[in-house]
mmCIF file of C-alpha atoms in Angstrom:
data_model
loop_
_atom_site.group_PDB
_atom_site.id
_atom_site.type_symbol
_atom_site.label_atom_id
_atom_site.label_comp_id
_atom_site.label_asym_id
_atom_site.label_seq_id
_atom_site.Cartn_x
_atom_site.Cartn_y
_atom_site.Cartn_z
ATOM 1 C CA MET R 1 -17.956 -11.851 89.318
ATOM 2 C CA LEU R 2 -16.837 -8.794 91.296
ATOM 3 C CA ALA R 3 -16.077 -10.851 94.407
ATOM 4 C CA GLU R 4 -14.237 -13.447 92.342
ATOM 5 C CA THR R 5 -12.129 -10.760 90.680
ATOM 6 C CA LEU R 6 -11.239 -9.080 93.965
ATOM 7 C CA ALA R 7 -10.212 -12.442 95.402
ATOM 8 C CA ALA R 8 -7.834 -13.022 92.474
ATOM 9 C CA ILE R 9 -5.881 -9.790 92.895
ATOM 10 C CA ARG R 10 -2.410 -10.072 94.377
ATOM 11 C CA ALA R 11 -0.221 -7.298 95.685
ATOM 12 C CA ALA R 12 3.153 -6.573 94.125
ATOM 13 C CA ASP R 13 5.781 -9.251 94.782
ATOM 14 C CA PRO R 14 8.503 -7.772 97.036
ATOM 15 C CA VAL R 15 11.057 -10.345 95.867
ATOM 16 C CA ALA R 16 10.543 -9.396 92.216
ATOM 17 C CA ILE R 17 10.776 -5.724 93.155
ATOM 18 C CA ALA R 18 14.109 -6.264 94.927
ATOM 19 C CA GLU R 19 15.437 -8.319 92.019
ATOM 20 C CA ALA R 20 14.367 -5.676 89.518
ATOM 21 C CA ARG R 21 15.962 -2.855 91.482
ATOM 22 C CA ALA R 22 19.235 -4.786 91.786
ATOM 23 C CA PHE R 23 19.112 -5.660 88.091
ATOM 24 C CA GLN R 24 18.621 -1.995 87.150
ATOM 25 C CA ASP R 25 21.782 -1.177 89.074
ATOM 26 C CA ARG R 26 23.794 -3.734 87.055
ATOM 27 C CA LEU R 27 22.823 -2.328 83.652
ATOM 28 C CA THR R 28 25.358 -0.307 81.629
ATOM 29 C CA LYS R 29 24.293 3.130 82.819
ATOM 30 C CA PRO R 30 24.864 5.179 85.932
ATOM 31 C CA ARG R 31 22.573 4.071 88.736
ATOM 32 C CA GLY R 32 19.320 5.991 88.707
ATOM 33 C CA SER R 33 20.142 7.736 85.433
ATOM 34 C CA LEU R 34 16.809 6.758 83.860
ATOM 35 C CA GLY R 35 14.923 8.344 86.713
ATOM 36 C CA VAL R 36 11.212 7.568 86.768
ATOM 37 C CA LEU R 37 11.595 4.998 83.996
ATOM 38 C CA GLU R 38 13.557 2.770 86.366
ATOM 39 C CA ASP R 39 10.828 3.046 88.979
ATOM 40 C CA VAL R 40 8.166 2.186 86.410
ATOM 41 C CA ALA R 41 10.019 -0.915 85.210
ATOM 42 C CA VAL R 42 10.531 -2.046 88.792
ATOM 43 C CA ARG R 43 6.842 -1.427 89.492
ATOM 44 C CA LEU R 44 5.815 -3.635 86.568
ATOM 45 C CA ALA R 45 8.184 -6.359 87.723
ATOM 46 C CA GLY R 46 6.537 -6.359 91.121
ATOM 47 C CA ALA R 47 3.090 -6.444 89.567
ATOM 48 C CA ALA R 48 3.968 -9.351 87.280
ATOM 49 C CA GLY R 49 5.930 -11.163 89.980
ATOM 50 C CA VAL R 50 8.907 -11.706 87.686
ATOM 51 C CA CYS R 51 12.104 -9.888 86.687
ATOM 52 C CA PRO R 52 12.347 -8.622 84.051
ATOM 53 C CA PRO R 53 8.615 -7.968 83.627
ATOM 54 C CA PRO R 54 6.856 -8.935 80.393
ATOM 55 C CA LEU R 55 6.788 -6.253 77.718
ATOM 56 C CA PRO R 56 3.461 -4.367 78.004
ATOM 57 C CA THR R 57 2.611 -5.005 74.372
ATOM 58 C CA PRO R 58 0.383 -5.598 72.538
ATOM 59 C CA ALA R 59 -1.889 -3.126 74.286
ATOM 60 C CA ALA R 60 -5.623 -2.581 73.917
ATOM 61 C CA LEU R 61 -7.658 0.585 74.462
ATOM 62 C CA ALA R 62 -11.228 0.322 75.748
ATOM 63 C CA ILE R 63 -13.346 3.481 75.557
ATOM 64 C CA PHE R 64 -16.317 3.180 77.916
ATOM 65 C CA ALA R 65 -19.191 5.432 76.842
ATOM 66 C CA ALA R 66 -22.193 6.565 78.890
ATOM 67 C CA ASP R 67 -24.505 9.507 79.452
ATOM 68 C CA HIS R 68 -25.275 11.446 82.623
ATOM 69 C CA GLY R 69 -28.552 12.736 84.007
ATOM 70 C CA VAL R 70 -26.749 15.684 85.608
ATOM 71 C CA HIS R 71 -26.409 17.097 82.089
ATOM 72 C CA ALA R 72 -29.910 18.548 82.606
ATOM 73 C CA ALA R 73 -28.537 20.751 85.404
ATOM 74 C CA GLY R 74 -26.632 22.874 82.889
ATOM 75 C CA VAL R 75 -23.069 21.867 83.776
ATOM 76 C CA THR R 76 -21.900 21.935 80.146
ATOM 77 C CA PRO R 77 -22.935 23.739 76.956
ATOM 78 C CA TRP R 78 -22.389 20.595 74.873
ATOM 79 C CA PRO R 79 -25.610 18.777 73.956
ATOM 80 C CA GLN R 80 -26.007 15.258 75.316
ATOM 81 C CA GLU R 81 -26.308 13.740 71.845
ATOM 82 C CA VAL R 82 -22.591 14.413 71.358
ATOM 83 C CA THR R 83 -21.909 11.216 73.328
ATOM 84 C CA VAL R 84 -23.586 8.988 70.750
ATOM 85 C CA GLN R 85 -22.119 11.060 67.917
ATOM 86 C CA MET R 86 -18.614 10.640 69.296
ATOM 87 C CA VAL R 87 -19.143 6.903 69.648
ATOM 88 C CA ALA R 88 -19.883 6.866 65.922
ATOM 89 C CA ASN R 89 -16.755 8.949 65.360
ATOM 90 C CA PHE R 90 -14.608 6.458 67.303
ATOM 91 C CA LEU R 91 -16.045 3.581 65.320
ATOM 92 C CA ALA R 92 -15.355 5.434 62.064
ATOM 93 C CA GLY R 93 -11.760 6.114 63.137
ATOM 94 C CA GLY R 94 -12.131 9.889 63.151
ATOM 95 C CA ALA R 95 -11.345 10.878 66.745
ATOM 96 C CA VAL R 96 -8.067 12.000 68.311
ATOM 97 C CA ALA R 97 -7.974 8.720 70.226
ATOM 98 C CA ASN R 98 -8.035 6.856 66.909
ATOM 99 C CA ALA R 99 -5.112 8.896 65.574
ATOM 100 C CA PHE R 100 -3.044 8.369 68.723
ATOM 101 C CA ALA R 101 -3.970 4.679 68.823
ATOM 102 C CA ALA R 102 -2.860 4.255 65.215
ATOM 103 C CA GLN R 103 0.447 5.935 66.058
ATOM 104 C CA ALA R 104 0.970 3.547 68.977
ATOM 105 C CA GLY R 105 -0.313 0.486 67.107
ATOM 106 C CA VAL R 106 -3.130 -0.042 69.610
ATOM 107 C CA PRO R 107 -6.576 -1.383 68.624
ATOM 108 C CA VAL R 108 -9.633 0.511 69.856
ATOM 109 C CA THR R 109 -12.700 -1.089 71.396
ATOM 110 C CA VAL R 110 -15.730 1.057 72.221
ATOM 111 C CA VAL R 111 -18.026 -0.164 74.999
ATOM 112 C CA ASP R 112 -21.594 1.103 75.335
ATOM 113 C CA VAL R 113 -22.165 0.810 79.048
ATOM 114 C CA GLY R 114 -24.812 3.516 79.358
ATOM 115 C CA VAL R 115 -25.318 5.662 76.263
ATOM 116 C CA ALA R 116 -28.787 7.228 76.176
ATOM 117 C CA ALA R 117 -29.616 5.728 72.773
ATOM 118 C CA ASP R 118 -29.623 2.380 71.022
ATOM 119 C CA LEU R 119 -26.505 2.005 68.910
ATOM 120 C CA PRO R 120 -26.261 0.046 65.661
ATOM 121 C CA ASP R 121 -23.982 -2.963 65.601
ATOM 122 C CA ALA R 122 -20.364 -2.349 64.592
ATOM 123 C CA PRO R 123 -17.254 -4.578 64.601
ATOM 124 C CA ALA R 124 -15.426 -2.550 67.264
ATOM 125 C CA LEU R 125 -18.509 -1.903 69.432
ATOM 126 C CA VAL R 126 -19.211 -3.973 72.529
ATOM 127 C CA LYS R 127 -22.715 -3.582 73.949
ATOM 128 C CA ARG R 128 -22.829 -3.853 77.735
ATOM 129 C CA LYS R 129 -25.533 -1.268 78.389
ATOM 130 C CA VAL R 130 -26.661 -1.077 82.008
ATOM 131 C CA GLY R 131 -29.047 1.836 81.464
ATOM 132 C CA TYR R 132 -29.848 4.743 79.176
ATOM 133 C CA GLY R 133 -27.752 7.223 81.096
ATOM 134 C CA THR R 134 -27.685 7.788 84.845
ATOM 135 C CA ALA R 135 -30.157 9.763 86.908
ATOM 136 C CA ASP R 136 -29.344 13.349 87.963
ATOM 137 C CA LEU R 137 -26.826 12.960 90.781
ATOM 138 C CA SER R 138 -27.756 16.387 92.178
ATOM 139 C CA ARG R 139 -31.251 15.109 93.023
ATOM 140 C CA GLY R 140 -30.398 11.688 94.386
ATOM 141 C CA PRO R 141 -28.340 8.622 93.521
ATOM 142 C CA ALA R 142 -27.149 8.466 89.922
ATOM 143 C CA MET R 143 -27.422 4.667 89.962
ATOM 144 C CA THR R 144 -28.552 1.891 92.223
ATOM 145 C CA VAL R 145 -25.796 -0.134 93.825
ATOM 146 C CA ASP R 146 -26.924 -3.083 91.696
ATOM 147 C CA GLN R 147 -26.466 -1.010 88.540
ATOM 148 C CA ALA R 148 -23.022 0.116 89.691
ATOM 149 C CA VAL R 149 -21.967 -3.493 90.276
ATOM 150 C CA ARG R 150 -23.372 -4.554 86.899
ATOM 151 C CA ALA R 151 -21.372 -1.784 85.216
ATOM 152 C CA MET R 152 -18.245 -2.848 87.097
ATOM 153 C CA GLU R 153 -18.764 -6.425 85.974
ATOM 154 C CA ALA R 154 -19.158 -5.193 82.397
ATOM 155 C CA GLY R 155 -15.713 -3.636 82.741
ATOM 156 C CA ILE R 156 -14.292 -6.832 84.228
ATOM 157 C CA THR R 157 -15.698 -8.812 81.305
ATOM 158 C CA VAL R 158 -14.151 -6.460 78.755
ATOM 159 C CA ALA R 159 -10.776 -6.696 80.518
ATOM 160 C CA ARG R 160 -10.943 -10.479 80.584
ATOM 161 C CA ASP R 161 -11.886 -10.657 76.916
ATOM 162 C CA LEU R 162 -9.080 -8.332 75.825
ATOM 163 C CA VAL R 163 -6.496 -10.249 77.857
ATOM 164 C CA ALA R 164 -7.801 -13.549 76.475
ATOM 165 C CA GLY R 165 -7.380 -12.023 73.021
ATOM 166 C CA GLY R 166 -3.690 -11.372 73.677
ATOM 167 C CA ALA R 167 -3.545 -7.889 75.245
ATOM 168 C CA ARG R 168 -0.650 -7.503 77.655
ATOM 169 C CA CYS R 169 -1.489 -3.927 78.652
ATOM 170 C CA LEU R 170 -4.933 -2.395 79.126
ATOM 171 C CA ILE R 171 -5.477 1.309 78.416
ATOM 172 C CA THR R 172 -8.447 3.176 79.860
ATOM 173 C CA GLY R 173 -10.632 5.445 77.735
ATOM 174 C CA ASP R 174 -13.936 7.200 78.294
ATOM 175 C CA MET R 175 -16.653 9.223 76.610
ATOM 176 C CA GLY R 176 -19.631 10.879 78.230
ATOM 177 C CA ILE R 177 -20.853 14.463 78.107
ATOM 178 C CA ALA R 178 -20.944 15.841 81.705
ATOM 179 C CA ASN R 179 -18.702 13.098 83.069
ATOM 180 C CA THR R 180 -16.224 15.561 84.580
ATOM 181 C CA THR R 181 -19.009 16.668 86.943
ATOM 182 C CA ALA R 182 -19.446 13.118 88.215
ATOM 183 C CA SER R 183 -15.653 12.773 88.392
ATOM 184 C CA ALA R 184 -15.345 15.883 90.549
ATOM 185 C CA ALA R 185 -18.005 14.535 92.909
ATOM 186 C CA LEU R 186 -16.260 11.165 93.215
ATOM 187 C CA ILE R 187 -12.861 12.743 93.753
ATOM 188 C CA SER R 188 -14.247 15.077 96.402
ATOM 189 C CA VAL R 189 -15.813 12.138 98.227
ATOM 190 C CA PHE R 190 -12.765 9.868 98.124
ATOM 191 C CA THR R 191 -10.112 12.519 98.826
ATOM 192 C CA GLY R 192 -12.048 14.792 101.162
ATOM 193 C CA ALA R 193 -11.162 17.809 99.003
ATOM 194 C CA ASP R 194 -13.584 20.702 98.685
ATOM 195 C CA PRO R 195 -15.595 20.575 95.425
ATOM 196 C CA ALA R 196 -14.182 23.939 94.359
ATOM 197 C CA GLU R 197 -10.668 22.471 94.504
ATOM 198 C CA VAL R 198 -11.379 19.457 92.301
ATOM 199 C CA THR R 199 -13.987 20.753 89.855
ATOM 200 C CA GLY R 200 -12.557 21.872 86.531
ATOM 201 C CA ARG R 201 -13.810 23.471 83.364
ATOM 202 C CA GLY R 202 -14.145 20.216 81.462
ATOM 203 C CA THR R 203 -14.749 21.031 77.814
ATOM 204 C CA GLY R 204 -13.979 24.705 78.403
ATOM 205 C CA ILE R 205 -16.989 26.221 80.188
ATOM 206 C CA ASP R 206 -17.371 29.919 81.022
ATOM 207 C CA ASP R 207 -17.261 31.383 84.547
ATOM 208 C CA GLU R 208 -21.016 31.293 85.068
ATOM 209 C CA THR R 209 -21.285 27.641 84.060
ATOM 210 C CA TYR R 210 -18.262 26.775 86.171
ATOM 211 C CA GLU R 211 -19.840 28.276 89.300
ATOM 212 C CA ARG R 212 -23.032 26.365 88.562
ATOM 213 C CA LYS R 213 -21.006 23.169 88.148
ATOM 214 C CA VAL R 214 -19.286 23.590 91.513
ATOM 215 C CA GLY R 215 -22.667 24.220 93.121
ATOM 216 C CA ILE R 216 -24.103 21.102 91.512
ATOM 217 C CA VAL R 217 -21.243 18.998 92.857
ATOM 218 C CA ARG R 218 -21.845 20.407 96.349
ATOM 219 C CA GLU R 219 -25.557 19.685 96.048
ATOM 220 C CA ALA R 220 -24.863 16.130 94.862
ATOM 221 C CA LEU R 221 -22.751 15.421 97.924
ATOM 222 C CA ARG R 222 -25.386 16.956 100.212
ATOM 223 C CA VAL R 223 -28.453 15.166 98.873
ATOM 224 C CA ASN R 224 -26.619 11.845 98.843
ATOM 225 C CA GLY R 225 -25.287 12.223 102.382
ATOM 226 C CA LEU R 226 -21.678 12.329 101.252
ATOM 227 C CA ASP R 227 -20.665 15.771 102.483
ATOM 228 C CA GLY R 228 -18.880 16.398 105.735
ATOM 229 C CA GLY R 229 -16.574 13.406 105.539
ATOM 230 C CA THR R 230 -19.337 10.849 106.075
ATOM 231 C CA LEU R 231 -17.877 8.195 103.738
ATOM 232 C CA GLY R 232 -16.889 5.047 105.587
ATOM 233 C CA SER R 233 -13.946 2.815 104.779
ATOM 234 C CA SER R 234 -15.874 -0.352 103.923
ATOM 235 C CA ALA R 235 -16.352 -1.763 100.433
ATOM 236 C CA SER R 236 -20.096 -1.283 100.756
ATOM 237 C CA GLU R 237 -19.630 2.415 101.469
ATOM 238 C CA ALA R 238 -17.332 2.764 98.463
ATOM 239 C CA LEU R 239 -19.929 1.124 96.224
ATOM 240 C CA ARG R 240 -22.645 3.341 97.665
ATOM 241 C CA ALA R 241 -20.605 6.448 96.881
ATOM 242 C CA LEU R 242 -19.905 5.221 93.355
ATOM 243 C CA ALA R 243 -23.599 4.582 92.788
ATOM 244 C CA ALA R 244 -24.601 7.906 94.285
ATOM 245 C CA VAL R 245 -22.396 10.296 92.295
ATOM 246 C CA GLY R 246 -20.564 8.261 89.667
ATOM 247 C CA GLY R 247 -21.352 7.339 86.100
ATOM 248 C CA PHE R 248 -21.765 4.043 84.328
ATOM 249 C CA GLU R 249 -18.378 4.580 82.670
ATOM 250 C CA HIS R 250 -16.699 5.260 86.031
ATOM 251 C CA ALA R 251 -18.052 1.982 87.362
ATOM 252 C CA ALA R 252 -17.056 0.110 84.213
ATOM 253 C CA LEU R 253 -13.561 1.594 84.331
ATOM 254 C CA ALA R 254 -13.223 0.528 87.960
ATOM 255 C CA GLY R 255 -14.121 -3.006 86.895
ATOM 256 C CA PHE R 256 -11.749 -2.796 83.937
ATOM 257 C CA ILE R 257 -8.893 -1.855 86.279
ATOM 258 C CA LEU R 258 -9.766 -4.660 88.675
ATOM 259 C CA GLY R 259 -9.954 -7.127 85.783
ATOM 260 C CA GLY R 260 -6.498 -6.143 84.598
ATOM 261 C CA ALA R 261 -5.085 -6.380 88.101
ATOM 262 C CA ALA R 262 -6.586 -9.840 88.605
ATOM 263 C CA ALA R 263 -4.911 -10.967 85.362
ATOM 264 C CA ARG R 264 -1.603 -9.338 86.446
ATOM 265 C CA VAL R 265 -1.679 -7.232 83.293
ATOM 266 C CA PRO R 266 -0.633 -3.570 83.707
ATOM 267 C CA VAL R 267 -3.377 -0.985 83.386
ATOM 268 C CA LEU R 268 -2.349 2.366 81.927
ATOM 269 C CA LEU R 269 -4.655 5.036 83.321
ATOM 270 C CA ASP R 270 -5.755 8.058 81.319
ATOM 271 C CA GLY R 271 -7.010 11.276 82.899
ATOM 272 C CA VAL R 272 -9.499 12.548 85.447
ATOM 273 C CA ILE R 273 -12.252 10.038 84.648
ATOM 274 C CA ALA R 274 -9.864 7.102 85.108
ATOM 275 C CA GLY R 275 -8.422 8.770 88.198
ATOM 276 C CA ALA R 276 -11.867 8.980 89.773
ATOM 277 C CA ALA R 277 -12.501 5.314 88.937
ATOM 278 C CA ALA R 278 -9.128 4.329 90.388
ATOM 279 C CA LEU R 279 -10.089 5.934 93.698
ATOM 280 C CA VAL R 280 -13.030 3.556 93.854
ATOM 281 C CA VAL R 281 -10.670 0.673 93.086
ATOM 282 C CA ALA R 282 -8.302 1.765 95.849
ATOM 283 C CA ALA R 283 -11.170 1.751 98.337
ATOM 284 C CA LEU R 284 -12.124 -1.792 97.315
ATOM 285 C CA ASP R 285 -8.592 -3.240 97.211
ATOM 286 C CA PRO R 286 -5.503 -0.995 97.456
ATOM 287 C CA SER R 287 -3.265 -3.770 96.097
ATOM 288 C CA ALA R 288 -4.974 -3.402 92.711
ATOM 289 C CA LEU R 289 -3.117 -0.103 92.341
ATOM 290 C CA ASP R 290 0.167 -2.042 92.198
ATOM 291 C CA HIS R 291 -0.886 -2.983 88.670
ATOM 292 C CA CYS R 292 -1.637 0.586 87.559
ATOM 293 C CA VAL R 293 0.510 3.231 85.927
ATOM 294 C CA ALA R 294 -0.637 6.833 85.495
ATOM 295 C CA GLY R 295 -0.242 7.661 81.821
ATOM 296 C CA HIS R 296 -0.487 11.422 82.151
ATOM 297 C CA ARG R 297 -1.659 14.298 84.326
ATOM 298 C CA SER R 298 -4.834 15.954 83.097
ATOM 299 C CA ALA R 299 -5.264 19.715 83.204
ATOM 300 C CA GLU R 300 -8.423 19.074 85.254
ATOM 301 C CA PRO R 301 -7.567 20.012 88.879
ATOM 302 C CA GLY R 302 -9.304 16.968 90.291
ATOM 303 C CA HIS R 303 -6.856 14.674 88.561
ATOM 304 C CA ALA R 304 -3.891 16.027 90.503
ATOM 305 C CA ALA R 305 -5.811 15.434 93.731
ATOM 306 C CA ALA R 306 -6.682 11.900 92.650
ATOM 307 C CA LEU R 307 -3.101 11.068 91.677
ATOM 308 C CA ALA R 308 -1.804 12.411 94.968
ATOM 309 C CA ARG R 309 -4.226 10.227 96.922
ATOM 310 C CA LEU R 310 -3.407 7.215 94.743
ATOM 311 C CA GLY R 311 0.339 7.760 95.065
ATOM 312 C CA LEU R 312 0.852 7.598 91.297
ATOM 313 C CA ARG R 313 3.271 9.718 89.279
ATOM 314 C CA PRO R 314 2.219 10.466 85.690
ATOM 315 C CA LEU R 315 4.554 9.573 82.842
ATOM 316 C CA VAL R 316 3.740 12.670 80.785
ATOM 317 C CA ASP R 317 2.249 16.088 81.539
ATOM 318 C CA LEU R 318 1.132 17.918 78.410
ATOM 319 C CA GLU R 319 -1.877 19.859 79.791
ATOM 320 C CA LEU R 320 -4.298 17.550 78.006
ATOM 321 C CA ARG R 321 -7.971 17.483 78.991
ATOM 322 C CA LEU R 322 -9.610 15.536 76.194
ATOM 323 C CA GLY R 323 -10.128 12.091 77.689
ATOM 324 C CA GLU R 324 -10.812 9.191 75.320
ATOM 325 C CA GLY R 325 -7.563 7.542 76.448
ATOM 326 C CA THR R 326 -5.425 10.074 74.573
ATOM 327 C CA GLY R 327 -2.913 10.819 77.323
ATOM 328 C CA ALA R 328 -2.437 7.159 78.170
ATOM 329 C CA LEU R 329 -1.929 6.306 74.495
ATOM 330 C CA LEU R 330 0.874 8.863 74.286
ATOM 331 C CA ALA R 331 2.446 7.331 77.390
ATOM 332 C CA HIS R 332 2.335 3.737 76.157
ATOM 333 C CA PRO R 333 5.583 3.902 74.112
ATOM 334 C CA VAL R 334 7.306 5.369 77.184
ATOM 335 C CA LEU R 335 6.049 2.465 79.272
ATOM 336 C CA CYS R 336 7.292 -0.021 76.686
ATOM 337 C CA ALA R 337 10.701 1.681 76.524
ATOM 338 C CA ALA R 338 11.078 1.473 80.304
ATOM 339 C CA VAL R 339 10.549 -2.298 80.244
ATOM 340 C CA ARG R 340 12.545 -2.894 77.060
ATOM 341 C CA VAL R 341 15.623 -1.539 78.841
ATOM 342 C CA MET R 342 15.460 -4.482 81.216
ATOM 343 C CA HIS R 343 15.219 -6.964 78.349
ATOM 344 C CA GLU R 344 17.831 -5.570 75.978
ATOM 345 C CA VAL R 345 20.430 -3.455 77.783
ATOM 346 C CA ALA R 346 23.608 -5.317 78.733
ATOM 347 C CA THR R 347 24.916 -5.572 82.265
ATOM 348 C CA PHE R 348 28.380 -4.322 83.176
ATOM 349 C CA ASP R 349 29.589 -7.926 83.463
ATOM 350 C CA SER R 350 28.147 -9.144 80.135
ATOM 351 C CA ALA R 351 29.391 -6.126 78.203
ATOM 352 C CA GLY R 352 32.813 -6.039 79.807
ATOM 353 C CA VAL R 353 32.280 -2.448 80.924
ATOM 354 C CA THR R 354 34.042 -1.285 84.077
ATOM 355 C CA GLU R 355 31.732 -0.019 86.776
ATOM 356 C CA LYS R 356 32.302 3.166 88.719
ATOM 357 C CA PRO R 357 34.114 2.379 91.992
ATOM 358 C CA VAL R 358 31.743 2.239 94.933
#
């Protein structure tokens, strides 16, 4: 399934990009006056291969949930059972992501890809469990490569199902206590940045815990042979790195992004967890990024490093660090507005408005 999905991905269409840019310049507004919104609309036209691009609505949020063995290393004061408790909270509609999703009119799907407990059936719960949490990445690989691929294919399947159900924009979400530790390790590997530069305070840890967290990330890279710039450029090396220091939700998100790209449906990325997953995607097929939009910039320092490497500019920057898809949900109306301009705003010719002399 992974190979089939990668084979289906197409890079942005340069003809559609040129048409969209020229069309933007004919709309009744000064050229470039909508700033980044013009670039975003042009980007979506290139991804879809048509101008104007389809409206990115209805959207669908998928929250991929999993646990992490590195939790035992003391990288967070939050107990691991919070992951399963928050899954129940999502399903009951009581989380911030639910409130933001309701505001944006976006349905929420929760995917168990690696929670360390058996979850009861629920209408909005999709069970794609690969394992009961990862192993401790500071002592060896968090997953096998086979597990990482299975988690990626779970994400591809979810993307396919949501698109088949009518979604025209996929929004990434995540839940997993200690997942910012795995994110920092992935970002350090794929950007070459020092762990201290890309490791943040996650849920708000104190100085002592933060220093321990940075040390754990360093140890994870060392024991897995990923320190010192040893990561190769092949797909197999990217998968090995993902398996070594990633989480089941990172792998599933990478698959989710690839699935959206293969369907030519835009993928609106959330924060640092999605950013780490997108780095894996970029290593597997850079053209998949043509179908991605960064919803926001997380307050986690690793996210800025990831976005810089990915070449993505966030739509909003509100110092959020919650995850769950919250930042991307806030950005979705902005994304829709950018595309709606191309569908509904008159051109100078059609409106009979005189253009500024060249």
